[in-house]
PDB file of C-alpha atoms and ligand atoms in Angstrom:
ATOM      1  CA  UNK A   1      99.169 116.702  92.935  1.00 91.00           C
ATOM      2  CA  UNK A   2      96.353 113.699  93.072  1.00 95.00           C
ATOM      3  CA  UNK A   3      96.533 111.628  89.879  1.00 97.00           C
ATOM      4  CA  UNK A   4      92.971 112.554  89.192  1.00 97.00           C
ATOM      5  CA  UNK A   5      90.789 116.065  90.403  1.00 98.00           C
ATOM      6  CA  UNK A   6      86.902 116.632  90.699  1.00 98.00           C
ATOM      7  CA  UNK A   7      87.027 119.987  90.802  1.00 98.00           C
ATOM      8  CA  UNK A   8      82.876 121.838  91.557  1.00 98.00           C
ATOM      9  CA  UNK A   9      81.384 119.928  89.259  1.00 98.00           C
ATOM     10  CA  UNK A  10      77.769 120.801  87.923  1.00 97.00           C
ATOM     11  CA  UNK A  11      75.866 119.208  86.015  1.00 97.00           C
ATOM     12  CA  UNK A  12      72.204 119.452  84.681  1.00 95.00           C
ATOM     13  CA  UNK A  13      69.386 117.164  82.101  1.00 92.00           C
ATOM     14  CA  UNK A  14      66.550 118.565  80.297  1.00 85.00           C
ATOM     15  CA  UNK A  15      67.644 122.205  79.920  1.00 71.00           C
ATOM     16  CA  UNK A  16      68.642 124.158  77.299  1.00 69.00           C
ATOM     17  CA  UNK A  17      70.976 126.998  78.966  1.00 59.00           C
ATOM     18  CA  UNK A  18      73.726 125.854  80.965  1.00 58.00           C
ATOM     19  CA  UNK A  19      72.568 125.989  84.592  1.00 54.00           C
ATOM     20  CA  UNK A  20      68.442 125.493  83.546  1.00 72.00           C
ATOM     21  CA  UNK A  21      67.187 122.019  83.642  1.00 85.00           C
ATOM     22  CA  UNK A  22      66.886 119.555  86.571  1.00 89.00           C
ATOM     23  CA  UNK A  23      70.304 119.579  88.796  1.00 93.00           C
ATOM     24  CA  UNK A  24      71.914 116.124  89.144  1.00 96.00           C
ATOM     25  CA  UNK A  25      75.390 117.389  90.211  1.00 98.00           C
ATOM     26  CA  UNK A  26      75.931 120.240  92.762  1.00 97.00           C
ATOM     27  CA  UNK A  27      79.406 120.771  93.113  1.00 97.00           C
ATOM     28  CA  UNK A  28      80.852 117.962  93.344  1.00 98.00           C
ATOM     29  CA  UNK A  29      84.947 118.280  94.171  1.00 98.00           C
ATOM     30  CA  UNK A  30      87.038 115.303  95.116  1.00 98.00           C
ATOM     31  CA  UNK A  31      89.921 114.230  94.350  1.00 98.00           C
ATOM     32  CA  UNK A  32      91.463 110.561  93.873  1.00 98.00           C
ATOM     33  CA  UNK A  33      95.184 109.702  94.573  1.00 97.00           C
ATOM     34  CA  UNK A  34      97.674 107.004  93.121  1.00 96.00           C
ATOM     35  CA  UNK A  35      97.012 103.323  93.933  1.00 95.00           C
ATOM     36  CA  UNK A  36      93.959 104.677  95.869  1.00 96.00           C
ATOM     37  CA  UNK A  37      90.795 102.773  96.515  1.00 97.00           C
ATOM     38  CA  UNK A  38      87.824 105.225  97.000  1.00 98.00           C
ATOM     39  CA  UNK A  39      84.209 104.260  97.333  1.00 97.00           C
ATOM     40  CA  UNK A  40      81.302 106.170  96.050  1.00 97.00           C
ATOM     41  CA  UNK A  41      77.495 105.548  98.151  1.00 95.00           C
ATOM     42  CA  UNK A  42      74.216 106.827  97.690  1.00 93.00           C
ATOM     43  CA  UNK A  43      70.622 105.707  96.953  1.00 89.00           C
ATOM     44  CA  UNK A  44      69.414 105.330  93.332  1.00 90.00           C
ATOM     45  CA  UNK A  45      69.217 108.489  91.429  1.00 93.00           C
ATOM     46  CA  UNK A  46      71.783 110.683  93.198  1.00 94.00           C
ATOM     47  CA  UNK A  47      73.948 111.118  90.252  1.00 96.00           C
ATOM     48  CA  UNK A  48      76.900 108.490  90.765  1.00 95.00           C
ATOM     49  CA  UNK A  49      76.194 106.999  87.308  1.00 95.00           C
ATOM     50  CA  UNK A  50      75.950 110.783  85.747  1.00 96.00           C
ATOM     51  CA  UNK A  51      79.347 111.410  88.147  1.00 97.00           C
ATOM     52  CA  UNK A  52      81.340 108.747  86.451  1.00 96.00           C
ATOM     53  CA  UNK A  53      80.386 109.394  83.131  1.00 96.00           C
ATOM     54  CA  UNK A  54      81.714 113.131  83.527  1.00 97.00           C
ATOM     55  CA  UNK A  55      85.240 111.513  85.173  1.00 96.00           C
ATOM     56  CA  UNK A  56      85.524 109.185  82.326  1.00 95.00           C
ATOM     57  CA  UNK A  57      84.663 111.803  79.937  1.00 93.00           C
ATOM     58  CA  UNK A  58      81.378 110.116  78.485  1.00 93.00           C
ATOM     59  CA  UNK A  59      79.684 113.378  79.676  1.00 95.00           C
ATOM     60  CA  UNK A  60      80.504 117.084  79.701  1.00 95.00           C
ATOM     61  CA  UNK A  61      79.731 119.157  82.982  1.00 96.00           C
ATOM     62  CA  UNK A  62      77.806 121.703  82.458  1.00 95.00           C
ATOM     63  CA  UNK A  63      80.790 123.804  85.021  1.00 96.00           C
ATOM     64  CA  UNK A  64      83.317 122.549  86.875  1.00 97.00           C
ATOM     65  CA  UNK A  65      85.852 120.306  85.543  1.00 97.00           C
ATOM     66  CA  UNK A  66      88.034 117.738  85.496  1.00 97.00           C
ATOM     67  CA  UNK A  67      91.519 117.449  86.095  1.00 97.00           C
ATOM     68  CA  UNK A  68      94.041 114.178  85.601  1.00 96.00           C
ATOM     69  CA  UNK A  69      97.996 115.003  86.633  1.00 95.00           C
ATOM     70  CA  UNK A  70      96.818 118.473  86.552  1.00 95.00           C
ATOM     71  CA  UNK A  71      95.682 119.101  83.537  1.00 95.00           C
ATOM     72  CA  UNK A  72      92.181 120.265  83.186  1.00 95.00           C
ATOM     73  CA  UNK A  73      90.768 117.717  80.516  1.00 94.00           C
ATOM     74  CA  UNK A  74      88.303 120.711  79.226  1.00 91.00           C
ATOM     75  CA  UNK A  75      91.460 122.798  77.972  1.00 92.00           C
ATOM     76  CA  UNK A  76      93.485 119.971  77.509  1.00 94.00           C
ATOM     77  CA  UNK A  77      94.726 119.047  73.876  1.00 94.00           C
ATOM     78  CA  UNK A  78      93.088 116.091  71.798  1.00 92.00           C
ATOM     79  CA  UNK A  79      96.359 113.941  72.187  1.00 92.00           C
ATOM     80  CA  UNK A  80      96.452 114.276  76.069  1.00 93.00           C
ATOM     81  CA  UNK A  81      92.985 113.942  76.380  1.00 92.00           C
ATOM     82  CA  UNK A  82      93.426 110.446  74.463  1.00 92.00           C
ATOM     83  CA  UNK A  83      95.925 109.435  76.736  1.00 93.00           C
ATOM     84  CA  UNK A  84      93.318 110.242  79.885  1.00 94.00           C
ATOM     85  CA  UNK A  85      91.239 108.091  78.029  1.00 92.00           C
ATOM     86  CA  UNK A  86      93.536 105.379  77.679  1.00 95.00           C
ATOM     87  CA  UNK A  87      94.869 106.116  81.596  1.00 96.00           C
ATOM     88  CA  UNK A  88      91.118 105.976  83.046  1.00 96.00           C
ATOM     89  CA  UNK A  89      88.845 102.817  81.787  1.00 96.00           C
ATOM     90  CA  UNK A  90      85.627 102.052  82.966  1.00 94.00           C
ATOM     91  CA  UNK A  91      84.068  98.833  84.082  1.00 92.00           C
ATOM     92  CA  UNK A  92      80.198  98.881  83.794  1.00 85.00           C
ATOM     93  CA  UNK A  93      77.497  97.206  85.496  1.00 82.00           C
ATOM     94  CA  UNK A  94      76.182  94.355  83.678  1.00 83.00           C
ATOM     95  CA  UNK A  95      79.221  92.085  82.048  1.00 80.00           C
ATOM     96  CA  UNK A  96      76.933  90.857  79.665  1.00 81.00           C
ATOM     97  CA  UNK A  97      75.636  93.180  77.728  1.00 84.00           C
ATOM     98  CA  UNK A  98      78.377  95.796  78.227  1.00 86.00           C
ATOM     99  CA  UNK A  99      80.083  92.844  75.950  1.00 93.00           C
ATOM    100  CA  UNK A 100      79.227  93.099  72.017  1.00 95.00           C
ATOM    101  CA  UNK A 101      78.219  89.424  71.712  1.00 95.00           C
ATOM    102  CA  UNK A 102      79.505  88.878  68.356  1.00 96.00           C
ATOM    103  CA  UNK A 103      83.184  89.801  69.184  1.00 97.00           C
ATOM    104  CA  UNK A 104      85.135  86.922  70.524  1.00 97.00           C
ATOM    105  CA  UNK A 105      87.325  87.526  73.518  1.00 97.00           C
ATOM    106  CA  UNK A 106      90.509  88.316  71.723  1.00 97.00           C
ATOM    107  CA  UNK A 107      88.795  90.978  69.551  1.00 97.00           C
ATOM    108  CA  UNK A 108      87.211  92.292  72.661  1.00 97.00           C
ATOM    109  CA  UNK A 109      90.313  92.466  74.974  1.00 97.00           C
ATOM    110  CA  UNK A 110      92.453  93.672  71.825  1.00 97.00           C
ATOM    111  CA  UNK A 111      90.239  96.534  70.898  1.00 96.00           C
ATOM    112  CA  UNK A 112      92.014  98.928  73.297  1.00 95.00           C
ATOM    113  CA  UNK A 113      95.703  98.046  72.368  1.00 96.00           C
ATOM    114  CA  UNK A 114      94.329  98.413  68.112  1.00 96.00           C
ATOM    115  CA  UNK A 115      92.609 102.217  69.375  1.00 94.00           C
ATOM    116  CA  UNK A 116      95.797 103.106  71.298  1.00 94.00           C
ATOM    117  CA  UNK A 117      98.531 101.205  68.958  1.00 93.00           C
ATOM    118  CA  UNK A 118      99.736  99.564  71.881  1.00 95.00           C
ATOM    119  CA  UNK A 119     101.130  96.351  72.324  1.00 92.00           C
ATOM    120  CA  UNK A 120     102.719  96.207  68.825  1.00 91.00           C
ATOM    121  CA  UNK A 121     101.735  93.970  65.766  1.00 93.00           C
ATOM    122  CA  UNK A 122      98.933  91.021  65.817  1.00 92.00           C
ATOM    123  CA  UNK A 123     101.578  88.931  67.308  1.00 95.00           C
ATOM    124  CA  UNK A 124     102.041  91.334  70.086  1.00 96.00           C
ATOM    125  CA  UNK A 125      98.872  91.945  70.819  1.00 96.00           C
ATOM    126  CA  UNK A 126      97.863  88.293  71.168  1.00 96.00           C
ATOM    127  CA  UNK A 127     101.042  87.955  73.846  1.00 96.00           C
ATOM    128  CA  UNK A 128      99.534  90.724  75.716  1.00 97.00           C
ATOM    129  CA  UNK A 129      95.743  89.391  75.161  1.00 97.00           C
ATOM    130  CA  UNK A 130      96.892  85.966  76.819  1.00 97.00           C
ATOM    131  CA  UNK A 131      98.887  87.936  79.572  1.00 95.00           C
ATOM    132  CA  UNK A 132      96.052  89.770  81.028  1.00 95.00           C
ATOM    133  CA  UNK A 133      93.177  86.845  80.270  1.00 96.00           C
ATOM    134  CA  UNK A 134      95.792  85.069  82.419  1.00 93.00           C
ATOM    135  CA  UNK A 135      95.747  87.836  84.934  1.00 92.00           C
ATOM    136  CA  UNK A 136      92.134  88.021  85.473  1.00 93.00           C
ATOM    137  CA  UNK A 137      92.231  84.016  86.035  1.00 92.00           C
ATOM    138  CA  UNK A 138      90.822  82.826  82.670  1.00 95.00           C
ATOM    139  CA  UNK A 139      92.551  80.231  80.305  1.00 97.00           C
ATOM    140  CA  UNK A 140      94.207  82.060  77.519  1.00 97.00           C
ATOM    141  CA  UNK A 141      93.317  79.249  75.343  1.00 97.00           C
ATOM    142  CA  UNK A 142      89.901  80.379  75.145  1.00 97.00           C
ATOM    143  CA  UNK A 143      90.311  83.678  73.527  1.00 97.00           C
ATOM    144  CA  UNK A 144      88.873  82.900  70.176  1.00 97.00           C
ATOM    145  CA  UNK A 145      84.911  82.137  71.855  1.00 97.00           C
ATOM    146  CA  UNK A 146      82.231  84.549  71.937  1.00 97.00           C
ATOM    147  CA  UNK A 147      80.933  85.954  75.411  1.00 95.00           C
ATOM    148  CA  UNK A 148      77.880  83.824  75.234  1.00 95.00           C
ATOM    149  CA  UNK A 149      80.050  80.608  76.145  1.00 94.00           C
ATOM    150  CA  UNK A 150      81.127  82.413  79.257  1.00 95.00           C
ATOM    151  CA  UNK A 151      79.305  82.962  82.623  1.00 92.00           C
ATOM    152  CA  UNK A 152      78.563  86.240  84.105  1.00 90.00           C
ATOM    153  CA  UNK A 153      81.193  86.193  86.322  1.00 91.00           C
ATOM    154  CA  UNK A 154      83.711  85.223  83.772  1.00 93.00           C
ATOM    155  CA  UNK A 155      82.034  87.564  81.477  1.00 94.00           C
ATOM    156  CA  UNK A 156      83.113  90.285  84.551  1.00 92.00           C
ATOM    157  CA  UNK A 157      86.678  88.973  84.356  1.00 93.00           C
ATOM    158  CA  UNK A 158      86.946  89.696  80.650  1.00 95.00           C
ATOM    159  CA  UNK A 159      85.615  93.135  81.276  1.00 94.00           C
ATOM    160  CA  UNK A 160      88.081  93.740  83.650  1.00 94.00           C
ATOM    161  CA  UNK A 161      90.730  92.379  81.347  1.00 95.00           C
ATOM    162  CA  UNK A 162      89.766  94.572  78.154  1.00 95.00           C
ATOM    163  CA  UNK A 163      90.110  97.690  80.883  1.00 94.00           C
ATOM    164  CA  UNK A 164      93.448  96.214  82.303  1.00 95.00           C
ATOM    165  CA  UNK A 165      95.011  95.450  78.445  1.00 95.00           C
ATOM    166  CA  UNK A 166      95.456  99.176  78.117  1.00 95.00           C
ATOM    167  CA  UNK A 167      97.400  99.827  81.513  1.00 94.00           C
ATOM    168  CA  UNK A 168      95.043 101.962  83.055  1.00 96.00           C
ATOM    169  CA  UNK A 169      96.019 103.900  85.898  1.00 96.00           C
ATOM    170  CA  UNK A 170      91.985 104.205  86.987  1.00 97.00           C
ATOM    171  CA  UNK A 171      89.574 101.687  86.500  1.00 96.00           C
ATOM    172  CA  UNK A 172      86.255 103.490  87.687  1.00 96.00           C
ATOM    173  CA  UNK A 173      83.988 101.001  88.522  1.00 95.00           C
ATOM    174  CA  UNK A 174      80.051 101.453  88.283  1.00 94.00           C
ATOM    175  CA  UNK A 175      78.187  98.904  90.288  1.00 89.00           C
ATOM    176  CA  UNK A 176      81.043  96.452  88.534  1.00 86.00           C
ATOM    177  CA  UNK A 177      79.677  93.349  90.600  1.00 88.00           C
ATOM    178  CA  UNK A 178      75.597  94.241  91.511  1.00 85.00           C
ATOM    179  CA  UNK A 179      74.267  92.001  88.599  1.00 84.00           C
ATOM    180  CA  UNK A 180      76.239  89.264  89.608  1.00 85.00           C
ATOM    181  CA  UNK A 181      75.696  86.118  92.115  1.00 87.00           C
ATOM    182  CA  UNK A 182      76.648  87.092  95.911  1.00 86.00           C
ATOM    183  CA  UNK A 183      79.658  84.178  95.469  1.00 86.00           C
ATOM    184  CA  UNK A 184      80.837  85.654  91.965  1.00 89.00           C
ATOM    185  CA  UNK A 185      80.961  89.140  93.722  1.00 89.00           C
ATOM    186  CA  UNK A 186      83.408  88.010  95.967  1.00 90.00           C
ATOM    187  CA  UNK A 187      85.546  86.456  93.798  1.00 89.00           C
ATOM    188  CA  UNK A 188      85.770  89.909  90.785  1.00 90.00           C
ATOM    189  CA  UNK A 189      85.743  92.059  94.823  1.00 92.00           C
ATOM    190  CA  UNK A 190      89.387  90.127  95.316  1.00 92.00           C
ATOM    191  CA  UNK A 191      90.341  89.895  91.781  1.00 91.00           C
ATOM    192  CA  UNK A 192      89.554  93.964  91.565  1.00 92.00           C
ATOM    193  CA  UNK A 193      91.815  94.028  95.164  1.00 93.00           C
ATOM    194  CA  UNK A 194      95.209  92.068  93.777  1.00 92.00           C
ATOM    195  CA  UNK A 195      94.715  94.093  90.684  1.00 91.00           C
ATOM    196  CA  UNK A 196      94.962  97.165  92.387  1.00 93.00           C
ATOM    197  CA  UNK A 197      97.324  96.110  94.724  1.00 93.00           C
ATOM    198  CA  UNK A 198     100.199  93.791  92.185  1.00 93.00           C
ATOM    199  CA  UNK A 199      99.381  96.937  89.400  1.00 92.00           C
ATOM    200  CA  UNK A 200      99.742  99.901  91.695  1.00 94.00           C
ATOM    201  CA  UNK A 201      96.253 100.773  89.938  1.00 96.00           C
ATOM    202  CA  UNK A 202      93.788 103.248  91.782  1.00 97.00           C
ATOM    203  CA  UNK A 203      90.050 101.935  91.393  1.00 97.00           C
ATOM    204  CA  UNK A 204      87.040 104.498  91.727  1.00 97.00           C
ATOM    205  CA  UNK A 205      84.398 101.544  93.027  1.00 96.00           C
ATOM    206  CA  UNK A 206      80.712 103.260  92.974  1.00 95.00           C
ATOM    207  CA  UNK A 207      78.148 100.502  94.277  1.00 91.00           C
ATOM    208  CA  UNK A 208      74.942 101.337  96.412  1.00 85.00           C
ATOM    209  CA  UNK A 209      75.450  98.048  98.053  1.00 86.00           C
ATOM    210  CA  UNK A 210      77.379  99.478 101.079  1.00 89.00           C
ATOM    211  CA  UNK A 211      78.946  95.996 102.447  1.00 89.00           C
ATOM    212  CA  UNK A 212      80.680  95.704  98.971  1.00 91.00           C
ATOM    213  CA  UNK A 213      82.145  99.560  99.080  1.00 94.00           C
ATOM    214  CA  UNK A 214      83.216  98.909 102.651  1.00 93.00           C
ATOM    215  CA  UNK A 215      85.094  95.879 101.986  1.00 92.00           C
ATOM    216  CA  UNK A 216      86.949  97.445  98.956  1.00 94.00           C
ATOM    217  CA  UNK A 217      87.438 100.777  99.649  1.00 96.00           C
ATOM    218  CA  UNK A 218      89.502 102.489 103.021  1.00 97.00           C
ATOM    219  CA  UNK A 219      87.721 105.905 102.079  1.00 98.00           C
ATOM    220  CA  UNK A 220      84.558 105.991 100.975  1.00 97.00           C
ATOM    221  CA  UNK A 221      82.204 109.222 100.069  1.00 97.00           C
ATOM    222  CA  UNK A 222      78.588 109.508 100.531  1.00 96.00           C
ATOM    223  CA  UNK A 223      75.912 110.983  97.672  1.00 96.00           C
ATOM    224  CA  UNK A 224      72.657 112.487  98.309  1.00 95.00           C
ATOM    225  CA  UNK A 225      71.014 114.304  95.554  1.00 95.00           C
ATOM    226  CA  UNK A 226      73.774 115.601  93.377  1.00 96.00           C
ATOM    227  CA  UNK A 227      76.240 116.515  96.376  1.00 97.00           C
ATOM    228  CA  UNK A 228      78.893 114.717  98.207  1.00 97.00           C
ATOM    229  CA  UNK A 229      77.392 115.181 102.256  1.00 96.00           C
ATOM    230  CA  UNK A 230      80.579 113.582 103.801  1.00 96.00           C
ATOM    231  CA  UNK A 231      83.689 111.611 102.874  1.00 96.00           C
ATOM    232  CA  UNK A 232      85.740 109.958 104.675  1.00 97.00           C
ATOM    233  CA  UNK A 233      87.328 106.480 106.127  1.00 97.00           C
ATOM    234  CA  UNK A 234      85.652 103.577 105.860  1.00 95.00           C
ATOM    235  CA  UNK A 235      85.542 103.177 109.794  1.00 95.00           C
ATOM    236  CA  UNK A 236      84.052 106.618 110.430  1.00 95.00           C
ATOM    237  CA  UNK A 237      81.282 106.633 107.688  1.00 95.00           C
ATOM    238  CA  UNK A 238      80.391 103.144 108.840  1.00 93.00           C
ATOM    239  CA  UNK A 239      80.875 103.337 112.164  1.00 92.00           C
ATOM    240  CA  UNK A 240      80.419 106.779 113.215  1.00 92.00           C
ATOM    241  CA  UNK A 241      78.645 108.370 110.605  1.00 91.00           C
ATOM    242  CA  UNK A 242      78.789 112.357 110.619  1.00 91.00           C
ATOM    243  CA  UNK A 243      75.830 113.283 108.466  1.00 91.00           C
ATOM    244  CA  UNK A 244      71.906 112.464 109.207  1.00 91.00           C
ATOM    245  CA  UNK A 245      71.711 111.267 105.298  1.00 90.00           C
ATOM    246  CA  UNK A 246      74.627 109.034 105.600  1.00 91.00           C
ATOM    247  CA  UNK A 247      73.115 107.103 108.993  1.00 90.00           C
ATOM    248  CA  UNK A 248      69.705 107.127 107.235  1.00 89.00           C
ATOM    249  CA  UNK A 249      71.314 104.920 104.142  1.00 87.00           C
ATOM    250  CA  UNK A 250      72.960 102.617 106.905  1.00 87.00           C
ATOM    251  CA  UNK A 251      69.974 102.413 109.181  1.00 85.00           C
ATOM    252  CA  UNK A 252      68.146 101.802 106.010  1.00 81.00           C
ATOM    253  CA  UNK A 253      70.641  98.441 105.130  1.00 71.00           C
ATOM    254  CA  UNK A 254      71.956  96.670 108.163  1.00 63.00           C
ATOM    255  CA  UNK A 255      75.793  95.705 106.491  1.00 63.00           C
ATOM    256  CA  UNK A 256      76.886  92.989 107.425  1.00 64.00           C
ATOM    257  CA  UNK A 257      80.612  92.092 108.218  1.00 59.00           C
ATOM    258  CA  UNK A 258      82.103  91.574 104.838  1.00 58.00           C
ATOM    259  CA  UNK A 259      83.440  88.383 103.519  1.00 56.00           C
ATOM    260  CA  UNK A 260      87.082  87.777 104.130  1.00 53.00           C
ATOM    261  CA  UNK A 261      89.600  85.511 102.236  1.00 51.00           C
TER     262      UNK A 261
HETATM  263  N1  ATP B   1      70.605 111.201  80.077  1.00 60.67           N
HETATM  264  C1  ATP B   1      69.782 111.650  81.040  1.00 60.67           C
HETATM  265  N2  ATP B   1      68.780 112.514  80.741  1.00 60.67           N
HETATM  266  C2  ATP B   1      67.963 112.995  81.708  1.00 60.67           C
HETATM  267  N3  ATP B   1      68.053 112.652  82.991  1.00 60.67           N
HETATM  268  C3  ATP B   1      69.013 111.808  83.360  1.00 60.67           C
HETATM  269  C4  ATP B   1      69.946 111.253  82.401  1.00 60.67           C
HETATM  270  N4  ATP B   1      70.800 110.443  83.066  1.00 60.67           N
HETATM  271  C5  ATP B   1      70.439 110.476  84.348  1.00 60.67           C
HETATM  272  N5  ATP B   1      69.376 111.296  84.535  1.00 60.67           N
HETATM  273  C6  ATP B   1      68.745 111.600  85.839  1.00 60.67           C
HETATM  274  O1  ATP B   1      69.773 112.013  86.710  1.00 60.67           O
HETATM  275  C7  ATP B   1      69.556 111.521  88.028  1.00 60.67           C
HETATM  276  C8  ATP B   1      70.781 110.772  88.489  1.00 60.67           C
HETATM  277  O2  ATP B   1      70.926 109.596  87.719  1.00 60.67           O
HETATM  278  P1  ATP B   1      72.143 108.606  87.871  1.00 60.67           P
HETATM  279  O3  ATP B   1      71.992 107.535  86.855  1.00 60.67           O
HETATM  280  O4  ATP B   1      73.394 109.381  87.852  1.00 60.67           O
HETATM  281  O5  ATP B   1      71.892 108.018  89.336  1.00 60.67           O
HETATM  282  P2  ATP B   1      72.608 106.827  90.098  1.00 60.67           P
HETATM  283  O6  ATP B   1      73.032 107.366  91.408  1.00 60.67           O
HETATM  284  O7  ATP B   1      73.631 106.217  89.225  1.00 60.67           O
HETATM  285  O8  ATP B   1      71.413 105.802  90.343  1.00 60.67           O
HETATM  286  P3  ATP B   1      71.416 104.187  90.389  1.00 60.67           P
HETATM  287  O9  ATP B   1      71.900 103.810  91.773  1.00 60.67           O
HETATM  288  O10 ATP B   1      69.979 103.821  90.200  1.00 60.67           O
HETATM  289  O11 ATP B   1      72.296 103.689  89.289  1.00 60.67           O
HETATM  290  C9  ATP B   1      68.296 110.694  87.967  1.00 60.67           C
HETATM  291  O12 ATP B   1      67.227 111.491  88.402  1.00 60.67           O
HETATM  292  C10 ATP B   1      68.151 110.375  86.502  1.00 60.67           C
HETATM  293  O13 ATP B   1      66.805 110.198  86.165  1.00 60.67           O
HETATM  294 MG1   MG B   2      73.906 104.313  88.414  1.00 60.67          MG
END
């Protein structure tokens, strides 16, 4: 059983019946497995951002459904879905406003533990707090500042760390490292690798920059207008790409050889 299931997807805007409206998905199936790193390509609009809303449970499909250890989230009850909730956190695109400014770190990396009573009392909470700021490299001693005294990139880190405080088993990534400087990206690109390797976490990495995917993610799957045209390991879809649309996107960006540590 794969720790989380895509399973033919649909999904449609601007309708009013179920299948009317303008298709985004078209049957999307997939699957994601434990400690897995899987990439998700595909030029602006092809649904990625709609995808990852529907496996985080932001948005309903309009068919289809999705599945985490088996259980189909539509039929499942409200205290498993919480824990899917809890299980699968997303990182979003731009640390700085996905952050609400007036929170200070603390509050924002404690939010999860007070929503999922984890972590125990205040005291608790502040050990755990410190433990993952520590994690994603930033000094625990700053937990009581506001965002706005961070940069992006350690704005990025905190993200990461209010996703990690919970002890995800998913953290679905949506262009997690696009608004940031090409240096920063590599540095949240290998803090997003230890954490998935030292936590045994998987990570769902969607990006259109297809260097970035490549150097995260062993198999990677390709988007084109609401459907998934191939899938598979990084060194075929790079290197000896199956379908016309994905050798269009790479023809379309030369990628270069990915930075290394
Ligand atoms: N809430 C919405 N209402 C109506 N249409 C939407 C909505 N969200 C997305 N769309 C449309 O769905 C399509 C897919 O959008 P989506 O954001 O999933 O693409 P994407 O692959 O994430 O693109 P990008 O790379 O630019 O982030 C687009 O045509 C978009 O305009
Ligand atoms: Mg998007």
């Amino acid at each position: 059983m794969s720790l989380l299931e895509v399973r033919n997807v649909n999904k449609s805007y601007g309708g009013r019946g179920r299948s009317s409206g303008i298709p985004v998905l078209r049957d999307v199936s997939f699957a994601l497995e434990a400690g897995e790193s899987l990439g998700l390509v595909g030029e602006s609009g092809s649904g990625k951002t709609t995808l990852i809303k529907i496996v985080v449970g932001l948005e309903r499909p309009d068919s289809g459904d999705v599945l985490y250890e088996g259980v189909e989230r539509s039929s499942a009850s409200r205290s498993t879905r919480r824990g899917f909730s809890k299980d699968v956190q997303l990182v979003f695109q731009d640390p700085v406003s996905s952050l609400n400014p007036r929170m200070t770190v603390r509050q924002l990396v404690e939010e999860g533990l007070v929503i999922h009573g984890l972590a125990g009392d205040r005291s608790g909470r502040t050990e755990r707090v410190a433990e993952v700021l520590s994690l994603v490299g930033l000094d625990p001693d700053q937990m009581e500042r506001l965002p706005s005294s961070f940069s992006g990139g350690q704005c990025q880190r905190i993200a990461i760390a209010r996703a990690l405080a919970v002890s995800p088993r998913v953290l679905v990534c949506d262009e997690a490292v696009s608004a940031l400087d090409v240096s920063i990206q590599a540095q949240i690109l290998n803090l997003l690798a230890d954490m998935r390797e030292q936590l045994g976490i998987s990570l769902f990495f969607v990006a259109h920059d297809l260097a970035v995917v490549r150097y995260l993610c062993p198999r990677v799957m390709v988007m084109s207008r609401g459907t998934i045209v191939e899938e598979g390991p990084r060194e075929q879809i790079f290197g000896d790409p199956q379908h016309e649309y994905t050798r269009a996107l790479l023809e379309a960006v030369p990628v270069p050889t990915p930075v290394r540590r």
